[in-house]
mmCIF file of C-alpha atoms in Angstrom:
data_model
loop_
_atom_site.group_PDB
_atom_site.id
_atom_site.type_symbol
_atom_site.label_atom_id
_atom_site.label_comp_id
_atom_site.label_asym_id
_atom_site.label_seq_id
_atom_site.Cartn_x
_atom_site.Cartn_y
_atom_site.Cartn_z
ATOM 1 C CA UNK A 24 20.708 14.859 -13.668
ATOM 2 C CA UNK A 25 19.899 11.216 -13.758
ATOM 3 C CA UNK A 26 17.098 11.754 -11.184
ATOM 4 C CA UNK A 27 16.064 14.905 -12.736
ATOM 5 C CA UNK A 28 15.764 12.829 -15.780
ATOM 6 C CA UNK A 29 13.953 9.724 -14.194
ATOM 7 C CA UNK A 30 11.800 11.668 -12.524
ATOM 8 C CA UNK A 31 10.331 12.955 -15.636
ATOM 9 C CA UNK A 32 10.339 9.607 -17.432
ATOM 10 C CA UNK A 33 8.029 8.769 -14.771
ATOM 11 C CA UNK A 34 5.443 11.151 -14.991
ATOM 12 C CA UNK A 35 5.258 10.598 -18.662
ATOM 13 C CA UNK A 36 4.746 6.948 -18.294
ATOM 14 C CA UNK A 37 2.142 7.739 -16.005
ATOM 15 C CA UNK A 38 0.418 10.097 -19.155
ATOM 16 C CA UNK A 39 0.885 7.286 -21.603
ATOM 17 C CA UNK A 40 -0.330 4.934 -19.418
ATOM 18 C CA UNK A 41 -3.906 6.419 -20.004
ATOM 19 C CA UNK A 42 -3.449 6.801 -23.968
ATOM 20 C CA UNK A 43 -4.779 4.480 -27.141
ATOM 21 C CA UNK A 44 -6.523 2.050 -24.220
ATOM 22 C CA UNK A 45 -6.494 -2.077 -24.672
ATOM 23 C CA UNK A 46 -9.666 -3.508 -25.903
ATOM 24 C CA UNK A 47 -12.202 -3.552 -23.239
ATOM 25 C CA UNK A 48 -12.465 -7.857 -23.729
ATOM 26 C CA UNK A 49 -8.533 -7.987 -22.991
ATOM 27 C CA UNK A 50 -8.225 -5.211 -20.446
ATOM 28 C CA UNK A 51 -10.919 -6.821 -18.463
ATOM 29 C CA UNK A 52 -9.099 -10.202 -18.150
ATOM 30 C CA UNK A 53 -5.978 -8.363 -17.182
ATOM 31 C CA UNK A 54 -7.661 -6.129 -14.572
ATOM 32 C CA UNK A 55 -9.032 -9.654 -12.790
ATOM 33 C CA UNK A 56 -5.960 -11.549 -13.079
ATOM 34 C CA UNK A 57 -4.388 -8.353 -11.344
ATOM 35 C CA UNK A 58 -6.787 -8.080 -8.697
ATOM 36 C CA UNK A 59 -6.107 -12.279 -7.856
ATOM 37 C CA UNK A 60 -2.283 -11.187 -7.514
ATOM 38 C CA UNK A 61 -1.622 -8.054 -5.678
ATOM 39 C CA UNK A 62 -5.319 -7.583 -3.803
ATOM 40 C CA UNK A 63 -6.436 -11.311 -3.152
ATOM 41 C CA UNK A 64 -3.059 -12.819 -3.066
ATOM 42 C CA UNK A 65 -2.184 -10.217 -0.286
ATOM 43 C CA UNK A 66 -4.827 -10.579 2.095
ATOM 44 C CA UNK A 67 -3.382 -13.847 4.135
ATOM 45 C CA UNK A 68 0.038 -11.615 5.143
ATOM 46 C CA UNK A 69 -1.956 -8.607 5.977
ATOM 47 C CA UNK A 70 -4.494 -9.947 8.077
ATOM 48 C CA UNK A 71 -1.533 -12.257 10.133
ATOM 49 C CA UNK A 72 0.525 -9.361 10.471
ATOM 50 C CA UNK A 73 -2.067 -6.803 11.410
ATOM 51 C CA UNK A 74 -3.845 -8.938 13.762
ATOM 52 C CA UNK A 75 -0.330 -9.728 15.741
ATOM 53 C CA UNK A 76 1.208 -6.213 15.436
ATOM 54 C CA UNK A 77 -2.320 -4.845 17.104
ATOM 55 C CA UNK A 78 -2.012 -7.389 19.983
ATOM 56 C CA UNK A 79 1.484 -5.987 20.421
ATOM 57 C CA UNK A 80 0.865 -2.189 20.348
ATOM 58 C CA UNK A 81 -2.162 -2.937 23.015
ATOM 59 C CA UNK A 82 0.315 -4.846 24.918
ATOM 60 C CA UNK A 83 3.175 -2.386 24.962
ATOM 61 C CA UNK A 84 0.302 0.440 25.616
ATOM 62 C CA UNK A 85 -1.000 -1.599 28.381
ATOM 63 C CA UNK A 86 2.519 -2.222 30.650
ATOM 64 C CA UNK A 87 3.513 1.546 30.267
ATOM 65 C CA UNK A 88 0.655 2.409 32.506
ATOM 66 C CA UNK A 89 1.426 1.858 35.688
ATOM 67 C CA UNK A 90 -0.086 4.613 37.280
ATOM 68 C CA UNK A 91 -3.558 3.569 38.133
ATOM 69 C CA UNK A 92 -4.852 7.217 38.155
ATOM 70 C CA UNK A 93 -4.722 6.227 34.406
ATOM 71 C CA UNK A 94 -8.284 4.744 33.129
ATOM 72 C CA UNK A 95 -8.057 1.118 31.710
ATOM 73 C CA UNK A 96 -9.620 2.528 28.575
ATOM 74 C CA UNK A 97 -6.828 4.143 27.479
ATOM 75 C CA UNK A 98 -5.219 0.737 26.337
ATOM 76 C CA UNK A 99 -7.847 0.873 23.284
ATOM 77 C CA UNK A 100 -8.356 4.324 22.435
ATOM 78 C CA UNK A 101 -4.042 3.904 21.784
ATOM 79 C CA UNK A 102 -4.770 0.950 20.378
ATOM 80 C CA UNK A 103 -7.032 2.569 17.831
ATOM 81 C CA UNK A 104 -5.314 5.596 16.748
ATOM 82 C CA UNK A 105 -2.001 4.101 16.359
ATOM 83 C CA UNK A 106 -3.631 1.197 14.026
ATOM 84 C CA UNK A 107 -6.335 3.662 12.151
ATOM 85 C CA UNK A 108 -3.945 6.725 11.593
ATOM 86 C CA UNK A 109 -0.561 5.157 10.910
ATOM 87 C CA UNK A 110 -0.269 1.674 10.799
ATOM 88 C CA UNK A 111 -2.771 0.559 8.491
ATOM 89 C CA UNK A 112 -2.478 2.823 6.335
ATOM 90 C CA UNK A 113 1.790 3.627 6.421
ATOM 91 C CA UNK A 114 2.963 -0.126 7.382
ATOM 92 C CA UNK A 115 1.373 -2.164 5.864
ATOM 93 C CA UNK A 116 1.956 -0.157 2.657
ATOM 94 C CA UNK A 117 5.826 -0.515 2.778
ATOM 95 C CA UNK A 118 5.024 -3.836 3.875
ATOM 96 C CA UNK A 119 3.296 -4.128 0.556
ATOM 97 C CA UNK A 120 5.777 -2.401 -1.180
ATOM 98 C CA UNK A 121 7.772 -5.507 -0.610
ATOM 99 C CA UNK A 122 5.103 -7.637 -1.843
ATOM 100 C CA UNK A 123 3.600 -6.177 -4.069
ATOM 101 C CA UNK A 124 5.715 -4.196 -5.424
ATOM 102 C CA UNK A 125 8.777 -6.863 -6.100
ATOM 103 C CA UNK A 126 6.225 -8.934 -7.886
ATOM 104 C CA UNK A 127 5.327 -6.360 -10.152
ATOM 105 C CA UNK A 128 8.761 -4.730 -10.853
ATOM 106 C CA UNK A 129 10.039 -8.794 -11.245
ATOM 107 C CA UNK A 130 6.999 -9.560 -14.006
ATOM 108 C CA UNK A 131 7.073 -6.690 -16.200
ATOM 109 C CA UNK A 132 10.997 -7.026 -15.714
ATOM 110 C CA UNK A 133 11.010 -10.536 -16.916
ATOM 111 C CA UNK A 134 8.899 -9.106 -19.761
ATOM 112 C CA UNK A 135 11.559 -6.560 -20.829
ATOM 113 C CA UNK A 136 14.145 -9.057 -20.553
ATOM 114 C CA UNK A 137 12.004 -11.420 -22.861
ATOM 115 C CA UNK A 138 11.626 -8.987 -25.461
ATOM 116 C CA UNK A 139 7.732 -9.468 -24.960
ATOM 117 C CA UNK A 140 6.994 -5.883 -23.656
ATOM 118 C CA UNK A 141 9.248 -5.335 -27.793
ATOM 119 C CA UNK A 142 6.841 -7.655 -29.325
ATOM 120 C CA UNK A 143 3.518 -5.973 -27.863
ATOM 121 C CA UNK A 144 5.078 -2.496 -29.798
ATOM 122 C CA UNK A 145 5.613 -4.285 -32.542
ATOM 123 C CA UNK A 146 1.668 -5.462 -32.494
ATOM 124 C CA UNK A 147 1.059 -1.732 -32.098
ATOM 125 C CA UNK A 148 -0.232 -2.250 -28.575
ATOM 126 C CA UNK A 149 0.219 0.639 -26.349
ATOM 127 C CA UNK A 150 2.747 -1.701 -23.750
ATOM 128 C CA UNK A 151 2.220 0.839 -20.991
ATOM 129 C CA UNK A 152 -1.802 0.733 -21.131
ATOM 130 C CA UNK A 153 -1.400 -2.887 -21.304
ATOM 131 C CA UNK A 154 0.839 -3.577 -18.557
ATOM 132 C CA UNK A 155 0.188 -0.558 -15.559
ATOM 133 C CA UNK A 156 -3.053 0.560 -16.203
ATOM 134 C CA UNK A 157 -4.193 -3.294 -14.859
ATOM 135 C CA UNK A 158 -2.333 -2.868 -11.874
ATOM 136 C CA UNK A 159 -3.558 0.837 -11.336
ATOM 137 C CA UNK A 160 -7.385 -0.484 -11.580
ATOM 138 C CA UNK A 161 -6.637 -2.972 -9.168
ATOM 139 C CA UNK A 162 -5.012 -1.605 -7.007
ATOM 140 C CA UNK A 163 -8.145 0.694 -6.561
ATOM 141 C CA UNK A 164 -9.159 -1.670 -4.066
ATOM 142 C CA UNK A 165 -6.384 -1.809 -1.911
ATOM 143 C CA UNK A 166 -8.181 0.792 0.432
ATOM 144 C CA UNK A 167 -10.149 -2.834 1.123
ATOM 145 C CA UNK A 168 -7.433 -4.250 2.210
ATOM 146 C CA UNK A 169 -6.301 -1.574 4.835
ATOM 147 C CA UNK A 170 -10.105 -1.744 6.183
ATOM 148 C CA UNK A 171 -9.495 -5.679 7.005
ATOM 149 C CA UNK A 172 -5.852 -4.678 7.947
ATOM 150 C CA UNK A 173 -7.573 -1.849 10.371
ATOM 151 C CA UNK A 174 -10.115 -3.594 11.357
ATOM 152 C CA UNK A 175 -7.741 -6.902 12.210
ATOM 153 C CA UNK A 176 -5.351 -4.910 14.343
ATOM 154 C CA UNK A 177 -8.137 -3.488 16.988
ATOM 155 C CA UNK A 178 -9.776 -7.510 17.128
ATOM 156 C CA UNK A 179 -5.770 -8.193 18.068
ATOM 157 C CA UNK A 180 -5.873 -5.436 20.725
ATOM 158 C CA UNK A 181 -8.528 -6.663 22.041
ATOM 159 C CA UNK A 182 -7.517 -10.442 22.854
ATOM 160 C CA UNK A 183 -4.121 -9.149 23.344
ATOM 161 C CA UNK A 184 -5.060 -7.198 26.366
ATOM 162 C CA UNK A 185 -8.495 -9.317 27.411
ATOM 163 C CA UNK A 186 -6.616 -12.786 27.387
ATOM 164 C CA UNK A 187 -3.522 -11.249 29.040
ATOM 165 C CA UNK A 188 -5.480 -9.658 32.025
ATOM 166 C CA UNK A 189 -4.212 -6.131 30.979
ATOM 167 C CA UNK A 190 -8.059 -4.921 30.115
ATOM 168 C CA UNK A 191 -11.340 -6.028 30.085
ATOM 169 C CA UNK A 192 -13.723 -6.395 26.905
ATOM 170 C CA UNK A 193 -15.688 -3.473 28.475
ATOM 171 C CA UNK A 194 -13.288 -1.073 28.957
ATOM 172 C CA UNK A 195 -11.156 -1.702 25.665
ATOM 173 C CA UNK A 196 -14.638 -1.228 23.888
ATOM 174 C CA UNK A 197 -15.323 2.142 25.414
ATOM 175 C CA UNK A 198 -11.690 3.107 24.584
ATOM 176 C CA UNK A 199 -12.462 2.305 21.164
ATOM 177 C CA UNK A 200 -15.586 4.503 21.115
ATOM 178 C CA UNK A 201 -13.529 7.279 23.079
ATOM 179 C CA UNK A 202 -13.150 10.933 21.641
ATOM 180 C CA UNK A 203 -13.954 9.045 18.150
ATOM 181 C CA UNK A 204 -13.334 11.563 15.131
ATOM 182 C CA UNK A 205 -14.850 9.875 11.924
ATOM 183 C CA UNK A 206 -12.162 12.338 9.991
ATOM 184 C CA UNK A 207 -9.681 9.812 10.841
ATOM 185 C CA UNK A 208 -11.291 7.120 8.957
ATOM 186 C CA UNK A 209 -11.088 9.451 6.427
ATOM 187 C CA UNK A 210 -7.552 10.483 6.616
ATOM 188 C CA UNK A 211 -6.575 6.879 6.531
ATOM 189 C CA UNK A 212 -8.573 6.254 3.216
ATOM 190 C CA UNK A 213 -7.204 9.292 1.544
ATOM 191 C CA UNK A 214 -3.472 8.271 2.538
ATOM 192 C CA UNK A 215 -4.506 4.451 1.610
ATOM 193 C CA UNK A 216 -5.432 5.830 -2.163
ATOM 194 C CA UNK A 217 -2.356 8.237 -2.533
ATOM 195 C CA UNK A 218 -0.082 4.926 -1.774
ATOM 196 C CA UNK A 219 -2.028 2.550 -3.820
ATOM 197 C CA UNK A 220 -1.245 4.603 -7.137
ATOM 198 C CA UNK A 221 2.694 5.268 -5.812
ATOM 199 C CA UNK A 222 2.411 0.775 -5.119
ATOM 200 C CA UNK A 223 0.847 0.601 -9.282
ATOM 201 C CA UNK A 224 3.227 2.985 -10.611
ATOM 202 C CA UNK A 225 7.049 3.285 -9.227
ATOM 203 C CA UNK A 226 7.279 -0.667 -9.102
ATOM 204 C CA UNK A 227 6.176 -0.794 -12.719
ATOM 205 C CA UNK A 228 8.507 2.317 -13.575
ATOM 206 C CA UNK A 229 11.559 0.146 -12.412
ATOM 207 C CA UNK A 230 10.235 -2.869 -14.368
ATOM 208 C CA UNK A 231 9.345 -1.113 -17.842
ATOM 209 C CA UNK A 232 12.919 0.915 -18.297
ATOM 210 C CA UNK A 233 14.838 -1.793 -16.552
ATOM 211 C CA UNK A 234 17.954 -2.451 -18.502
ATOM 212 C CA UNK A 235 19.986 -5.911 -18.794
ATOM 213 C CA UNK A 236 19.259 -9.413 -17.795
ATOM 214 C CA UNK A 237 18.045 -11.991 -15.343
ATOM 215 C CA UNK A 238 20.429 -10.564 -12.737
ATOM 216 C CA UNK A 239 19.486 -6.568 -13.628
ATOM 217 C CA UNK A 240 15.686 -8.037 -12.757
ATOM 218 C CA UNK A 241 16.650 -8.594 -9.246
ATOM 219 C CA UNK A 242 18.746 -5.082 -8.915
ATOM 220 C CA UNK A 243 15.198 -3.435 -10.173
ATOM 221 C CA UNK A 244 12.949 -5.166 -7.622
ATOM 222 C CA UNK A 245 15.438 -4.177 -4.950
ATOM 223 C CA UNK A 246 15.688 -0.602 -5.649
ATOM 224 C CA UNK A 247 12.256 -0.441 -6.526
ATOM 225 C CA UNK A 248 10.829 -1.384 -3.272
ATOM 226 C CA UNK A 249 13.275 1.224 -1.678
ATOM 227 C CA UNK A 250 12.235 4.178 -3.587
ATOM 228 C CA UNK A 251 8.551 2.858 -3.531
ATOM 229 C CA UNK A 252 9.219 3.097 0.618
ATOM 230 C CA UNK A 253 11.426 6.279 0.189
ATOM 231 C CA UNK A 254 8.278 7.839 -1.613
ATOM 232 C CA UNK A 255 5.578 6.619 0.734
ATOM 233 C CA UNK A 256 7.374 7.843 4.261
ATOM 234 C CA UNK A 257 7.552 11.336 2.802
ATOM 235 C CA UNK A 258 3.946 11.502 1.449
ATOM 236 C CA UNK A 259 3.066 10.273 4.774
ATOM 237 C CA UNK A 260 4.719 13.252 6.055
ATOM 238 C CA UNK A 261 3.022 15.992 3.734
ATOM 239 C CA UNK A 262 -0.291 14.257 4.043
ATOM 240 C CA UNK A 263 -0.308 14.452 7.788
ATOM 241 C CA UNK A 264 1.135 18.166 7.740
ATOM 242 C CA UNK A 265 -1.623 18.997 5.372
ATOM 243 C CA UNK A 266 -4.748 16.725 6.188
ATOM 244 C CA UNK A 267 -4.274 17.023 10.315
ATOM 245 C CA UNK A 268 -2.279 19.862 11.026
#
């Protein structure tokens, strides 16, 4: 029952979150403050990770052909669909989750454990409006991110498997270029903008109804960041079945 009854204390946070908006003036400075923390803030760890985890997928790809009936290309045509259709878009997600998510379940925690998030209800301030919708806007462009993220991990490939003699430039290029479906692209973007609202909203869930003190704030950031993952791995599933299948 307590899920049951969670489950639909989040969907009406998510309703409320779009009623009696902030003033325009306010909600502005709270969108770009927003966008600074989770988007900006976030591109330094994506880019190293992405750019390392792509050498190491065109690496691994690269010593499990040994038969040399195998074309060369191969290394970054795997390269490619591993990074376009599941890592961008799936790890570094949870890897955001992490991120991301902790710092937002940890602030609007804080908040609640402040009595600030009382005193903005007290103004008459829709609290909800004020503190998610930001982090919703923002995290509009997080399909940005996963581009750079994307678009990191094949440059990695590529010096991964140039520099260690697995490939040349030539043939990790056509690989790249090989049986190319632009649908993919697509697929990626549409998973990217399913998991940037799940990244705005469960963390802030967690945060907003937390219950307690200082230590309760740490207990919320954990289990939000595993039901934030929980919730992305399954979407991942029914968005494949649907979108590919």
């Amino acid at each position: 029952m307590l899920y049951l009854h969670n489950i639909g204390t989040y969907f009406l946070m998510i309703v409320e979150m779009f009623r009696k908006p902030t003033k325009w003036g306010v909600m502005k400075q709270l969108i770009l403050k927003d966008i600074d923390d989770l988007i900006i803030g976030s591109l330094g760890i994506v880019a190293f990770i992405s750019f390392f985890v792509g050498g190491v997928v065109a690496i691994q790809t690269a010593l499990n052909i040994s038969n040399p009936l195998i074309p060369k290309n191969l290394v970054g045509f795997a390269t490619r669909q591993s990074i376009v259709l599941e890592f961008g878009p799936t790890f570094i997600s949870i890897i955001m989750a992490g991120k991301v998510g902790s710092f937002i379940t940890s602030s609007i925690g804080t908040m609640r454990v402040t009595e600030q998030i009382d005193a903005l209800e007290v103004m008459g301030i829709n609290s909800l409006n004020y503190l998610v919708f930001p982090k919703f806007i923002s995290l509009l462009l997080y399909p940005f991110v996963i581009s750079i993220a994307m678009f990191l991990g094949i440059v990695g490939g590529m010096i991964a498997s140039v520099y260690g003699g697995f490939s040349t430039a030539e043939d990790y290029i056509a690989g790249i270029q090989l049986d190319f479906k632009p649908f993919h692209v697509a697929y990626a973007f549409i998973k990217t903008s399913v998991f940037a609202f799940i990244l705005a909203t469960i963390p802030s869930f967690h945060g907003f109804y937390m219950k307690g003190g200082a230590l309760e704030v740490g207990k919320a950031s954990t289990t939000s960041f595993v039901w934030t993952s929980v919730v992305i791995i399954l979407l991942n599933y029914l968005l494949t079945q649907m979108l590919l299948s």
